[in-house]
Amino acid sequence: MYTELHARSAFSFLEGASLPEELAAVCKEYGMASMALLDRDGVYGAPRFYLAAKKINIAAHIGAEVTSAAGWRYPLLVESREGYQNLCRLITKMKLRAPKGKGNVSGAEVAEYAGGLVCLTGGEEGPLAHALAEGGIESGTECVRALCEIFGKQNVYVELQRHFLREEEARNHAAIEIAEKLGLPLLATNGVRHAQPERREVLDVFTCIRHHRTLATAGRLLARNSELHMKTPDEMVKLFSDLPEAIANTQLLASRLQFTLKDLGYEFPKYPVPDGKPQIHFLRQRAHEGMISRYGPNDERARLQIERELNLIEKLRLEGYFLIVWDIVRFCRERGILVQGRGSAANSAVCYALGITAVDSVKMGLLFERFLSQERGEWPDIDLDLPSGDQREQAIQYVYERYGKLGAAMTANVITYRGRSAAREIGKALSFNPETLNRLTSLVGAWEYKDANDTLARQFRDAGFDMQHPQIRKFFELCLQFQDLPRHLGQHSGGLVVCQGQLDSIVPLEPATMPGRVVVQWDKDDCADMGIVKVDLLGLGMMAVLEDCLQIIKTDYGEEIDLGRLPADDPVVYSTLQKADTIGMFQVESHAQMACLPRLRPECFYDLVVQVAIIRPGPIVGKMVNPYLKRRQGREAVDFLHPSLKPVLERTLGVPLFQEQLLRMAMIAAGFTGGEAEELRRALGFKRSEKRMKEIEIKLRCGMDKNGIAPVAQEKIVQSITSFALYGFPESHAASFALLAYASAYLKCHYLAAFTAAILNNQPMGFYQPDTLVRDAQRHGLKVKPIDVTCSDWLCKLEKNAPDFCVRLGMRYVKGLRSDVALEIVSQRAIRPFLSIEDLKLRVPLIQKSELTTLAEVGALNFIAGKHGVHRRDALWQIERAARRPGPLLEETEGAEEEPVNGSAEAASISSAMQSPLAAMTGEERLVADFRGTGMTVGLHPMGHHRVEMKRRGVRSAIELTHLPDGMRVKIAGGVITRQRPGTAKGFVFLSLEDETGISNAIITPQLFEKYHVVIVHQQFLLVEGRLQNQDGVISVKAESIQPLGITRAETTSHDFH
Amino acid sequence: MAFASIHVPNFLVQAVMRAEPTLRARAVALVDGTPPIWNVVAANEAALQAGIELGMAKSQAAQFCAVEIRQRSRLQEKSAHAALLDLGASVSPRMEDTAPDTIILDIAGLTSLFGSEENIARRLMRHASSLGLIAHVAVSSNLEVALHAARGFSGITLIPPGEEAKRLGRLPVRALLPSAEILETLERWGVRDCAALAALPLLQLSERLGQEGVRLHEFARGASLRSIALAEPAVHFEEEMALDFAVAELEPLAFLLGRLLDQLCARLQARALAACAIRLRFDLEDSFEKDFQVLGKNYSPKLAPKTYEKVLGLPVPVRDSKMLLKLLRLQLQADPPHASIVKIILSAEPARPRAAQGGLFLPSCPDPEELELTIGRLANLVGNANIGSPELVNTHRPGEFRMSRFIPASDESKISQENGTAAAAHVRKEDHTSKPCLAATAFRIFRPEVQAKVELQDGYPARIYFRGMRGNIVAASGPWRTSGDWWREDTWQQDEWEVDIRFDASASRRNERIPNSRTQDGLYRIYYDSIRAAWFARGRYD
């Protein structure tokens, strides 16, 4: 019987064309008991291969092809755990000293790490083929002899491959002769690169991508035939009928390869406790201190819960993990970095006591087992939210320093081919011209929602491609085949893995593109599957906003705000939320959230938790939003699906909204164990398979039958659970997010200027463009001042505008202005004020003409020559001269004229010298210039300039709509700020139109969208006519006709296609 | 001194409308590009108002139901331009061919012939209309003023001397065709018309916009002076001859061609030029019977074309009419016209004659003209695709090669020295696994391939029949499998075998035409073509 012991997967990045799971499946289909995966310079695909093989009950042997200094590759198979550790260390050594994607090993290094590894002589890229080509059979014999010296004679197999190629057969003859001479066993393999023969096409395209060629020019670089696919044992036996021992040896060798990934030997590091006491003792002390500060000394319920959790933590020996996370949090606190735990950790009272999370799980009655259970045998998952940017980096570097370069690393993020990237690469290989390629790639994946007709085939036809054309058809087929194949290894945004001892013996490490970063070869799911614990340090834009906001409040208002001690039930915050006046607030600012808020009318923190969780694809697709809102408003009776579910669903009025509720429902209704419920949770996750869902559904129904639940209730329960397949939030996670939502709402309501400056300084983030944020702040009474080089900094800042503050826009909003130029302007200005544009140009020589032009155009140079100022065109006129410096001959004379001038008379003369023969910009021109130069205006909204005409045309302003009755026919108009076509909305499009009074929303049916597609997508100002829907304070217009509104040439922008 | 400038606005659209007058009342957008990508490159006012934007994709434009989409036609633009030149020539011989959409006429002194300048302008408008063009006409004593006024103002514009600056005042600066950078600056300044531009102080303007600024300022003031650049009539080396009686045979045709070539070569000589290509076009007699027969037999639904065209490319410029005649004859022999000839049009592409001097110590090589003639003769015998230097192609496809143009040894050696090393390095770099193979024996490839019948035994070829011979395969090695070009229609998939064949002697005894089978015994390469499902013999090892 034959076993394939030399196969590459697509994790050889562009050198293999099938996923490990596909290889395992074909292996099973062909009746092989085991198979070995040898990817290039790594074990990237090993966890997926191992898990897939485990599921179908075949053995997954691990190995790798390791590149030598001469360019050929050692095919190495892992025999034991020592061999695996050696392989990981060898690859790590090679990777960490070379640029990303490069590297090789020397013979001496291989010898150092040869223990526990079996070496094959390889196919056409192996050592033997290379030696034979270099120096014939003598050289080949020497090469194999050298391998025997490195690995030991018993660990070297002479490999034979047969792909019906003359050169290969000649090599085989030589190999057999050498094997006989040296007394080595022969081993048949097929050097597999793809599972099925037809995947050769993908491999050929990969070859083109690797060599930057097209299929037409790649010539002999392409595969000579399609024989590199998996072959059945019968085929292989027939192919090697003259050498039966080569087939038999595959079995013998496979039986030697005892190592599997189950055997990793991973240990989480121990926390270095200061006085050498046991870790649990130290943890108990910290938890106790935390408990007293959080709950006070007399909260018996909290004490008991914490005690229970600590006992379990001790039992599971996880004290080190908690202490390490606590240590990171402590580091952040000491550095003044905002940090907050989220995810299932928020279910833990210990995490709350340790300051890791800010959600009181005892008070909220959260399920601790969701975070940690004895039964599950899985590491807990703690995610820490940090402000995005430098501060998160500080925390990451702290972990590296603390645990060493080989003790901590980021998890990888496997970048796979998606519609657009696949289309681009395939198009290039098929020699499509760049224009065609751009058109093609712009076609793919523009909207989240795809209706039944919105297929790739239709998109092709729409773009004028002939699907009958063989090349286009081939392109189309290849695009489909490319989906989900790995493209390269990226770095996960925040997942850190830490290991006791050497992480490089568990998984190979690689340098990341970012200097100072190291990544493991597995992504976060693979790490979790392999039982490696990770801590996610995630950058959250809103955390950065909150932190900046607190800093501004401290500096400008002179007040210290502690987010942990915000007033819990601030009436202003809740009334603002109820009015859906939430632009800029975390998690509650989207169109869908705004449409829900006036109906849900949050009155306490838990309502906000529900609000955050309810507008998710899970509850929306599961049709849980409306029942919940109706029950909350008392328009529908509360129903618990089944009386036994009352304790679970009582808090959410009988409607399941959180993940925990679904797990508990499965446990109560269908008798699932905790482990089975966890399996259900995973099945609901991202990598959802229809088959797995079906299996679970059958299991659910069986369980419910046993518990005597009626078919109607069963149907409802199954629907609730399966619709969550598009995932909803766990309650603890929603609570963590609700805290941030509350904090952002509180700061916006009470410190609008500081909040606006902070959010503008952290763009891009959130749902709206800066222009919308500024306008919203203005509607709330904030004065926002324009950019001015005489007082603006790089960032937006506050200026005293008695009795309150106003925001001065920062130069970061000047398009094309480099930060170092802006900082130089600020530092030169601090030395002495600029006298003229020429003075600025002389003192900031870095500045380019285009930058000066934009500054002038947006009015930032108007006050450069004094407080009376000039107009924008005056500045533009001067720039042209300042930018054309005279030649060296006249430079001295020019310089002499520009000595610093003091005194108001001189300043006035300079101001008059700044004047030009040009006419000042009109209002419309200023508007166009503002949007072109900064993407926003602090002046009147473009619609405001045309209100009289709008009134004449019967157009209502956004604010008027609130007073109009439901069902009335209205016209609304404004600049489009968002266009959405959510995946859950069946093709409906939601537009938000802004005018000078606020925002109005339009709902567009799929038919109408089809009709006005071009206008809706391409026009920035629209007039929409339709029926007003004014229900429970939620206002929108159901569009019946749409027309472009050419009121300005200003290039406003919108946030589209969420 | 007076000048009239004639400008055809939206020239691309007008060129198309000229050929399809029904479009005049419609919204029209023109698309251009390389299939399958088409973008809107021009549109008339009605189309722009309907929402069409320049640069828009054809698929987007097609969504505007009221807009007619047409493809840009360079041919129609060429003929529209020719019509514009004809229009100018109908009034004045002194004409400047300024741009495809604009010409300038010197109309000084024509008032006595055509009446007032206004009359001339009206006449030009009328003529333009009869030629299918809507034109703007401007008359001024200043050539540049006339030019810009025609570009910027519609209808007829008469600008009396001294009023240039005033009349140009309303003209958009865009009509002065400034560079993109300066236009952007002017737009930023809010300077949109000539009056605003002319009002700027010249010195300060020159400090900011340099000489181009000064030039534009002069244009805007109507103060720019330049002379007319008279259009030179294009030199066409073309001769044509309409025949009283259709000629069907080569000899009389060659006689006529000889005469025309003599004339052409004489004209070329007069201008010290030679021909680097000769274009030949015959108008053919209608061959009703022949077409009828073809259609009747239903072989091809297409009618045979009524013209015959041929281009004779020359390796070096030639003006030896006898040599050219010989080459043309060879071409015509290889590919004769399918009907009798009623008209001959012969044109030469002019080029500077060859001025080469052979090196004293260089080996003599064939005269290029003679060589071309010899190659022409050989091509006549074997077909154009079968002559030249064979060249291997970078592919796994067995036996693939292409014929490249034959280059004489001296040049070739130079070229191969330069290219050969580069090519070799290229191959090495590309395919480092394939090493030069030292063949022990030579291999003769059968071209064309020879179809064979093969009997298999246990999957191995056992007996073979080809070229009328039957043989036993005593040894076989294979299969060696290749496949590729899967993205093309001519994909291939072959299993090759090396086989040792012993032919059956009886076949050659029975049939004299079959060579002695014993001498045919030997080592062959045969293959099974999976696409065609057939066996072939590829060749034999010597």
PDB file of N, CA and C in Angstrom, chain A residues 791-848:
ATOM      1  N   CYS A 791      -1.828  80.235  13.507  1.00  0.00           N
ATOM      2  CA  CYS A 791      -2.189  79.672  14.816  1.00  0.00           C
ATOM      3  C   CYS A 791      -2.539  78.185  14.808  1.00  0.00           C
ATOM      4  N   SER A 792      -2.770  77.559  13.651  1.00  0.00           N
ATOM      5  CA  SER A 792      -3.109  76.128  13.654  1.00  0.00           C
ATOM      6  C   SER A 792      -1.870  75.292  13.923  1.00  0.00           C
ATOM      7  N   ASP A 793      -2.054  74.190  14.658  1.00  0.00           N
ATOM      8  CA  ASP A 793      -0.995  73.191  14.808  1.00  0.00           C
ATOM      9  C   ASP A 793      -1.249  72.084  13.796  1.00  0.00           C
ATOM     10  N   TRP A 794      -0.444  71.044  13.892  1.00  0.00           N
ATOM     11  CA  TRP A 794      -0.673  69.885  13.007  1.00  0.00           C
ATOM     12  C   TRP A 794      -2.013  69.237  13.369  1.00  0.00           C
ATOM     13  N   LEU A 795      -2.260  69.119  14.676  1.00  0.00           N
ATOM     14  CA  LEU A 795      -3.526  68.523  15.116  1.00  0.00           C
ATOM     15  C   LEU A 795      -4.545  69.625  15.408  1.00  0.00           C
ATOM     16  N   CYS A 796      -5.798  69.231  15.480  1.00  0.00           N
ATOM     17  CA  CYS A 796      -6.832  70.183  15.870  1.00  0.00           C
ATOM     18  C   CYS A 796      -6.664  70.467  17.369  1.00  0.00           C
ATOM     19  N   LYS A 797      -6.998  71.677  17.773  1.00  0.00           N
ATOM     20  CA  LYS A 797      -6.821  72.020  19.196  1.00  0.00           C
ATOM     21  C   LYS A 797      -7.949  72.948  19.632  1.00  0.00           C
ATOM     22  N   LEU A 798      -7.989  73.188  20.934  1.00  0.00           N
ATOM     23  CA  LEU A 798      -9.023  74.086  21.450  1.00  0.00           C
ATOM     24  C   LEU A 798      -8.469  75.502  21.573  1.00  0.00           C
ATOM     25  N   GLU A 799      -9.322  76.463  21.347  1.00  0.00           N
ATOM     26  CA  GLU A 799      -8.962  77.852  21.612  1.00  0.00           C
ATOM     27  C   GLU A 799     -10.048  78.425  22.505  1.00  0.00           C
ATOM     28  N   LYS A 800      -9.634  79.289  23.389  1.00  0.00           N
ATOM     29  CA  LYS A 800     -10.618  79.859  24.316  1.00  0.00           C
ATOM     30  C   LYS A 800     -11.498  80.828  23.550  1.00  0.00           C
ATOM     31  N   ASN A 801     -12.771  80.656  23.694  1.00  0.00           N
ATOM     32  CA  ASN A 801     -13.707  81.517  23.002  1.00  0.00           C
ATOM     33  C   ASN A 801     -14.797  81.822  24.021  1.00  0.00           C
ATOM     34  N   ALA A 802     -14.449  82.763  24.918  1.00  0.00           N
ATOM     35  CA  ALA A 802     -15.234  82.959  26.129  1.00  0.00           C
ATOM     36  C   ALA A 802     -16.739  82.971  25.850  1.00  0.00           C
ATOM     37  N   PRO A 803     -17.554  82.291  26.622  1.00  0.00           N
ATOM     38  CA  PRO A 803     -17.168  81.627  27.862  1.00  0.00           C
ATOM     39  C   PRO A 803     -16.723  80.190  27.641  1.00  0.00           C
ATOM     40  N   ASP A 804     -16.808  79.746  26.413  1.00  0.00           N
ATOM     41  CA  ASP A 804     -16.540  78.323  26.178  1.00  0.00           C
ATOM     42  C   ASP A 804     -15.282  78.163  25.331  1.00  0.00           C
ATOM     43  N   PHE A 805     -15.160  76.987  24.729  1.00  0.00           N
ATOM     44  CA  PHE A 805     -14.022  76.734  23.852  1.00  0.00           C
ATOM     45  C   PHE A 805     -14.506  76.585  22.414  1.00  0.00           C
ATOM     46  N   CYS A 806     -13.579  76.871  21.521  1.00  0.00           N
ATOM     47  CA  CYS A 806     -13.881  76.529  20.124  1.00  0.00           C
ATOM     48  C   CYS A 806     -12.755  75.646  19.619  1.00  0.00           C
ATOM     49  N   VAL A 807     -12.981  74.999  18.480  1.00  0.00           N
ATOM     50  CA  VAL A 807     -11.968  74.101  17.913  1.00  0.00           C
ATOM     51  C   VAL A 807     -11.266  74.802  16.756  1.00  0.00           C
ATOM     52  N   ARG A 808      -9.955  74.767  16.779  1.00  0.00           N
ATOM     53  CA  ARG A 808      -9.188  75.285  15.641  1.00  0.00           C
ATOM     54  C   ARG A 808      -8.714  74.068  14.845  1.00  0.00           C
ATOM     55  N   LEU A 809      -9.093  74.025  13.590  1.00  0.00           N
ATOM     56  CA  LEU A 809      -8.708  72.874  12.770  1.00  0.00           C
ATOM     57  C   LEU A 809      -7.189  72.824  12.621  1.00  0.00           C
ATOM     58  N   GLY A 810      -6.666  71.597  12.597  1.00  0.00           N
ATOM     59  CA  GLY A 810      -5.227  71.414  12.464  1.00  0.00           C
ATOM     60  C   GLY A 810      -4.822  71.276  11.006  1.00  0.00           C
ATOM     61  N   MET A 811      -3.528  71.477  10.780  1.00  0.00           N
ATOM     62  CA  MET A 811      -3.043  71.418   9.397  1.00  0.00           C
ATOM     63  C   MET A 811      -3.034  69.988   8.846  1.00  0.00           C
ATOM     64  N   ARG A 812      -3.295  68.986   9.699  1.00  0.00           N
ATOM     65  CA  ARG A 812      -3.369  67.604   9.187  1.00  0.00           C
ATOM     66  C   ARG A 812      -4.480  67.467   8.154  1.00  0.00           C
ATOM     67  N   TYR A 813      -5.400  68.398   8.165  1.00  0.00           N
ATOM     68  CA  TYR A 813      -6.504  68.318   7.192  1.00  0.00           C
ATOM     69  C   TYR A 813      -6.187  68.973   5.854  1.00  0.00           C
ATOM     70  N   VAL A 814      -4.993  69.585   5.732  1.00  0.00           N
ATOM     71  CA  VAL A 814      -4.642  70.174   4.426  1.00  0.00           C
ATOM     72  C   VAL A 814      -4.128  69.045   3.538  1.00  0.00           C
ATOM     73  N   LYS A 815      -4.846  68.765   2.478  1.00  0.00           N
ATOM     74  CA  LYS A 815      -4.491  67.626   1.626  1.00  0.00           C
ATOM     75  C   LYS A 815      -3.115  67.845   1.005  1.00  0.00           C
ATOM     76  N   GLY A 816      -2.286  66.856   1.123  1.00  0.00           N
ATOM     77  CA  GLY A 816      -0.966  66.905   0.483  1.00  0.00           C
ATOM     78  C   GLY A 816       0.088  67.599   1.324  1.00  0.00           C
ATOM     79  N   LEU A 817      -0.283  68.187   2.458  1.00  0.00           N
ATOM     80  CA  LEU A 817       0.711  68.861   3.297  1.00  0.00           C
ATOM     81  C   LEU A 817       1.378  67.808   4.183  1.00  0.00           C
ATOM     82  N   ARG A 818       2.715  67.765   4.097  1.00  0.00           N
ATOM     83  CA  ARG A 818       3.431  66.754   4.874  1.00  0.00           C
ATOM     84  C   ARG A 818       3.540  67.202   6.335  1.00  0.00           C
ATOM     85  N   SER A 819       3.539  66.218   7.231  1.00  0.00           N
ATOM     86  CA  SER A 819       3.525  66.563   8.654  1.00  0.00           C
ATOM     87  C   SER A 819       4.810  67.285   9.043  1.00  0.00           C
ATOM     88  N   ASP A 820       5.972  66.897   8.460  1.00  0.00           N
ATOM     89  CA  ASP A 820       7.209  67.558   8.877  1.00  0.00           C
ATOM     90  C   ASP A 820       7.218  69.017   8.446  1.00  0.00           C
ATOM     91  N   VAL A 821       6.563  69.309   7.317  1.00  0.00           N
ATOM     92  CA  VAL A 821       6.478  70.703   6.873  1.00  0.00           C
ATOM     93  C   VAL A 821       5.615  71.499   7.854  1.00  0.00           C
ATOM     94  N   ALA A 822       4.491  70.888   8.232  1.00  0.00           N
ATOM     95  CA  ALA A 822       3.587  71.586   9.160  1.00  0.00           C
ATOM     96  C   ALA A 822       4.282  71.825  10.498  1.00  0.00           C
ATOM     97  N   LEU A 823       5.007  70.811  10.966  1.00  0.00           N
ATOM     98  CA  LEU A 823       5.680  70.969  12.258  1.00  0.00           C
ATOM     99  C   LEU A 823       6.764  72.044  12.175  1.00  0.00           C
ATOM    100  N   GLU A 824       7.419  72.122  11.013  1.00  0.00           N
ATOM    101  CA  GLU A 824       8.440  73.154  10.814  1.00  0.00           C
ATOM    102  C   GLU A 824       7.785  74.542  10.804  1.00  0.00           C
ATOM    103  N   ILE A 825       6.628  74.644  10.197  1.00  0.00           N
ATOM    104  CA  ILE A 825       5.890  75.917  10.202  1.00  0.00           C
ATOM    105  C   ILE A 825       5.618  76.330  11.648  1.00  0.00           C
ATOM    106  N   VAL A 826       5.140  75.349  12.442  1.00  0.00           N
ATOM    107  CA  VAL A 826       4.795  75.662  13.833  1.00  0.00           C
ATOM    108  C   VAL A 826       6.040  76.099  14.602  1.00  0.00           C
ATOM    109  N   SER A 827       7.167  75.396  14.381  1.00  0.00           N
ATOM    110  CA  SER A 827       8.348  75.754  15.181  1.00  0.00           C
ATOM    111  C   SER A 827       8.931  77.089  14.723  1.00  0.00           C
ATOM    112  N   GLN A 828       8.896  77.368  13.426  1.00  0.00           N
ATOM    113  CA  GLN A 828       9.390  78.668  12.943  1.00  0.00           C
ATOM    114  C   GLN A 828       8.498  79.809  13.435  1.00  0.00           C
ATOM    115  N   ARG A 829       7.213  79.531  13.456  1.00  0.00           N
ATOM    116  CA  ARG A 829       6.255  80.540  13.912  1.00  0.00           C
ATOM    117  C   ARG A 829       6.504  80.892  15.382  1.00  0.00           C
ATOM    118  N   ALA A 830       6.944  79.864  16.137  1.00  0.00           N
ATOM    119  CA  ALA A 830       7.188  80.098  17.558  1.00  0.00           C
ATOM    120  C   ALA A 830       8.396  81.016  17.748  1.00  0.00           C
ATOM    121  N   ILE A 831       9.351  80.952  16.814  1.00  0.00           N
ATOM    122  CA  ILE A 831      10.538  81.829  16.930  1.00  0.00           C
ATOM    123  C   ILE A 831      10.118  83.281  16.688  1.00  0.00           C
ATOM    124  N   ARG A 832       9.472  83.496  15.562  1.00  0.00           N
ATOM    125  CA  ARG A 832       8.867  84.818  15.309  1.00  0.00           C
ATOM    126  C   ARG A 832       7.804  84.653  14.225  1.00  0.00           C
ATOM    127  N   PRO A 833       6.815  85.523  14.254  1.00  0.00           N
ATOM    128  CA  PRO A 833       5.719  85.342  13.291  1.00  0.00           C
ATOM    129  C   PRO A 833       6.223  85.508  11.851  1.00  0.00           C
ATOM    130  N   PHE A 834       5.527  84.883  10.937  1.00  0.00           N
ATOM    131  CA  PHE A 834       5.858  85.066   9.514  1.00  0.00           C
ATOM    132  C   PHE A 834       5.374  86.440   9.074  1.00  0.00           C
ATOM    133  N   LEU A 835       6.173  87.059   8.199  1.00  0.00           N
ATOM    134  CA  LEU A 835       5.793  88.395   7.726  1.00  0.00           C
ATOM    135  C   LEU A 835       5.074  88.334   6.387  1.00  0.00           C
ATOM    136  N   SER A 836       5.417  87.338   5.631  1.00  0.00           N
ATOM    137  CA  SER A 836       4.809  87.220   4.305  1.00  0.00           C
ATOM    138  C   SER A 836       4.964  85.781   3.832  1.00  0.00           C
ATOM    139  N   ILE A 837       4.390  85.519   2.687  1.00  0.00           N
ATOM    140  CA  ILE A 837       4.519  84.164   2.131  1.00  0.00           C
ATOM    141  C   ILE A 837       5.973  83.901   1.758  1.00  0.00           C
ATOM    142  N   GLU A 838       6.619  84.925   1.236  1.00  0.00           N
ATOM    143  CA  GLU A 838       8.030  84.765   0.861  1.00  0.00           C
ATOM    144  C   GLU A 838       8.847  84.436   2.117  1.00  0.00           C
ATOM    145  N   ASP A 839       8.510  85.100   3.220  1.00  0.00           N
ATOM    146  CA  ASP A 839       9.203  84.848   4.482  1.00  0.00           C
ATOM    147  C   ASP A 839       8.993  83.384   4.901  1.00  0.00           C
ATOM    148  N   LEU A 840       7.759  82.930   4.776  1.00  0.00           N
ATOM    149  CA  LEU A 840       7.454  81.537   5.130  1.00  0.00           C
ATOM    150  C   LEU A 840       8.250  80.589   4.230  1.00  0.00           C
ATOM    151  N   LYS A 841       8.266  80.894   2.956  1.00  0.00           N
ATOM    152  CA  LYS A 841       8.956  80.025   1.992  1.00  0.00           C
ATOM    153  C   LYS A 841      10.453  79.970   2.308  1.00  0.00           C
ATOM    154  N   LEU A 842      11.005  81.120   2.711  1.00  0.00           N
ATOM    155  CA  LEU A 842      12.438  81.165   3.024  1.00  0.00           C
ATOM    156  C   LEU A 842      12.756  80.399   4.309  1.00  0.00           C
ATOM    157  N   ARG A 843      11.881  80.548   5.292  1.00  0.00           N
ATOM    158  CA  ARG A 843      12.178  79.938   6.589  1.00  0.00           C
ATOM    159  C   ARG A 843      11.743  78.481   6.681  1.00  0.00           C
ATOM    160  N   VAL A 844      10.863  78.082   5.789  1.00  0.00           N
ATOM    161  CA  VAL A 844      10.479  76.651   5.745  1.00  0.00           C
ATOM    162  C   VAL A 844      10.807  76.155   4.333  1.00  0.00           C
ATOM    163  N   PRO A 845      12.094  75.955   4.068  1.00  0.00           N
ATOM    164  CA  PRO A 845      12.460  75.629   2.683  1.00  0.00           C
ATOM    165  C   PRO A 845      11.915  74.289   2.201  1.00  0.00           C
ATOM    166  N   LEU A 846      11.532  73.441   3.174  1.00  0.00           N
ATOM    167  CA  LEU A 846      10.982  72.132   2.797  1.00  0.00           C
ATOM    168  C   LEU A 846       9.677  72.239   2.014  1.00  0.00           C
ATOM    169  N   ILE A 847       8.980  73.324   2.236  1.00  0.00           N
ATOM    170  CA  ILE A 847       7.613  73.420   1.690  1.00  0.00           C
ATOM    171  C   ILE A 847       7.641  73.486   0.164  1.00  0.00           C
ATOM    172  N   GLN A 848       6.728  72.759  -0.436  1.00  0.00           N
ATOM    173  CA  GLN A 848       6.668  72.731  -1.902  1.00  0.00           C
ATOM    174  C   GLN A 848       5.559  73.653  -2.387  1.00  0.00           C
TER     175      GLN A 848
END
